[in-house]
XYZ file of C-alpha atoms in Angstrom:
154
model
C 96.633 128.248 98.031
C 93.180 126.223 98.045
C 90.701 126.544 95.739
C 87.030 126.397 96.149
C 84.276 126.138 93.470
C 81.993 128.578 92.863
C 79.258 126.512 94.483
C 81.011 126.801 97.949
C 79.958 130.454 98.704
C 78.382 129.730 101.927
C 81.855 127.835 103.136
C 84.013 130.754 101.865
C 81.612 132.956 103.775
C 82.292 130.600 107.130
C 86.013 131.212 106.325
C 85.595 134.694 106.152
C 83.441 134.856 109.136
C 86.911 132.907 111.038
C 89.268 135.553 109.640
C 90.819 134.051 106.963
C 91.183 136.053 103.948
C 89.148 134.640 100.788
C 89.746 136.002 97.419
C 86.703 135.748 94.681
C 88.151 135.367 91.243
C 85.866 137.287 88.360
C 87.142 135.444 85.402
C 87.465 131.707 84.120
C 90.872 130.350 85.005
C 92.669 126.974 84.346
C 95.091 125.694 86.945
C 97.057 122.544 87.762
C 95.681 121.142 90.897
C 95.205 118.155 93.643
C 92.069 116.848 94.033
C 90.784 114.905 96.876
C 88.808 111.577 96.641
C 87.322 110.082 99.491
C 88.892 106.650 99.969
C 87.528 106.059 103.434
C 84.737 107.273 105.066
C 82.898 106.838 108.747
C 80.301 109.069 110.079
C 79.829 108.830 114.205
C 76.690 106.897 114.942
C 76.688 108.491 118.618
C 75.978 112.235 118.693
C 79.108 114.550 120.166
C 78.380 118.420 120.939
C 75.378 118.212 118.968
C 77.064 116.913 115.840
C 77.861 113.506 114.006
C 81.603 114.104 113.077
C 82.842 112.333 110.200
C 86.022 111.167 109.500
C 87.362 110.696 105.968
C 90.556 109.492 104.292
C 91.422 110.756 100.881
C 94.302 110.101 98.285
C 95.025 113.089 95.869
C 95.075 113.430 92.233
C 97.011 115.713 90.014
C 95.396 117.388 87.496
C 94.533 120.258 84.903
C 91.166 121.853 85.735
C 88.896 124.867 84.622
C 87.357 126.646 87.042
C 84.256 129.128 86.347
C 84.269 132.735 87.540
C 83.297 133.380 90.721
C 85.596 130.644 92.254
C 87.312 131.317 95.607
C 90.740 131.271 96.434
C 92.649 131.102 99.820
C 96.372 132.129 99.990
C 98.329 130.553 102.496
C 101.002 133.670 102.701
C 98.037 135.313 105.063
C 98.364 135.615 108.693
C 95.387 132.922 109.198
C 96.890 130.456 106.818
C 97.263 127.434 109.605
C 93.522 127.863 110.626
C 92.714 128.182 106.863
C 94.869 124.961 106.223
C 93.431 122.949 109.509
C 89.544 123.884 108.507
C 90.333 122.771 104.477
C 92.674 119.736 104.973
C 89.916 116.701 104.495
C 91.616 114.454 106.785
C 91.455 117.402 109.937
C 89.845 116.438 113.114
C 88.931 120.433 113.160
C 88.068 120.958 109.337
C 85.264 121.567 107.446
C 84.543 117.837 106.281
C 85.083 116.566 109.984
C 81.960 118.873 110.951
C 80.028 118.562 108.219
C 80.428 121.953 106.443
C 81.508 120.258 103.628
C 79.523 117.321 103.069
C 80.635 113.914 101.080
C 80.624 110.490 100.832
C 82.522 107.491 99.951
C 84.360 107.479 96.108
C 83.596 111.177 95.735
C 85.631 113.874 94.804
C 86.065 116.886 97.178
C 84.943 120.579 96.141
C 88.188 121.687 97.550
C 91.492 121.788 95.445
C 95.229 122.401 96.835
C 97.475 124.110 94.478
C 101.375 124.128 95.150
C 101.324 123.426 98.879
C 102.402 119.819 98.443
C 101.153 116.901 101.009
C 100.157 117.986 104.507
C 102.942 115.656 106.259
C 102.044 113.058 109.267
C 104.156 116.035 111.916
C 102.253 118.827 110.169
C 98.824 116.714 110.847
C 99.804 116.355 114.378
C 100.941 119.909 114.696
C 97.133 120.543 113.788
C 95.492 118.706 116.317
C 98.149 120.237 119.192
C 97.146 123.958 117.821
C 93.417 123.214 117.104
C 91.677 121.140 119.871
C 88.340 119.645 118.880
C 86.680 120.923 122.005
C 87.615 124.500 121.507
C 86.893 124.768 118.342
C 83.544 123.305 118.209
C 82.401 125.830 120.571
C 84.099 128.795 118.589
C 82.244 127.483 115.577
C 79.039 127.047 117.360
C 78.982 130.667 118.551
C 80.369 131.948 115.334
C 77.326 130.151 113.769
C 79.425 128.243 111.625
C 77.730 124.798 112.174
C 74.984 123.685 113.895
C 73.314 120.475 114.330
C 71.512 118.512 111.534
C 67.594 119.403 110.950
C 66.560 116.048 112.048
C 68.266 116.549 115.055
C 68.080 120.427 116.454
């Protein structure tokens, strides 16, 4: 599963708009999770499809973390689990970090936590690239109002 803090309501709604089941938790809970720390960050300086994609590299750190009421859980036992993984894995070329639905910078902890799914392997990452071609998703995201260009470039 993936856990998003209660500050990520907009991202949770975008996941729902894409047909992903997102559960809002009504009570505080503690879980051992993997958090993502950004160890590499590059924002493209040339506009591509009206956005400036971001590429990151991350490391995960396992920790026990308390989550307040209102957090969101995205379980991977659903039919759209592959899409959820593609969107929420920070290094995915089709993910929320790449399209700046989740903003970050070098050295920061991402507001995406992974519980009990293990690391995404190179082979799984390659499969995600094949299944979800960037140009198809960018148009889909735009059609669904999931992404829009930065205000200064509209």
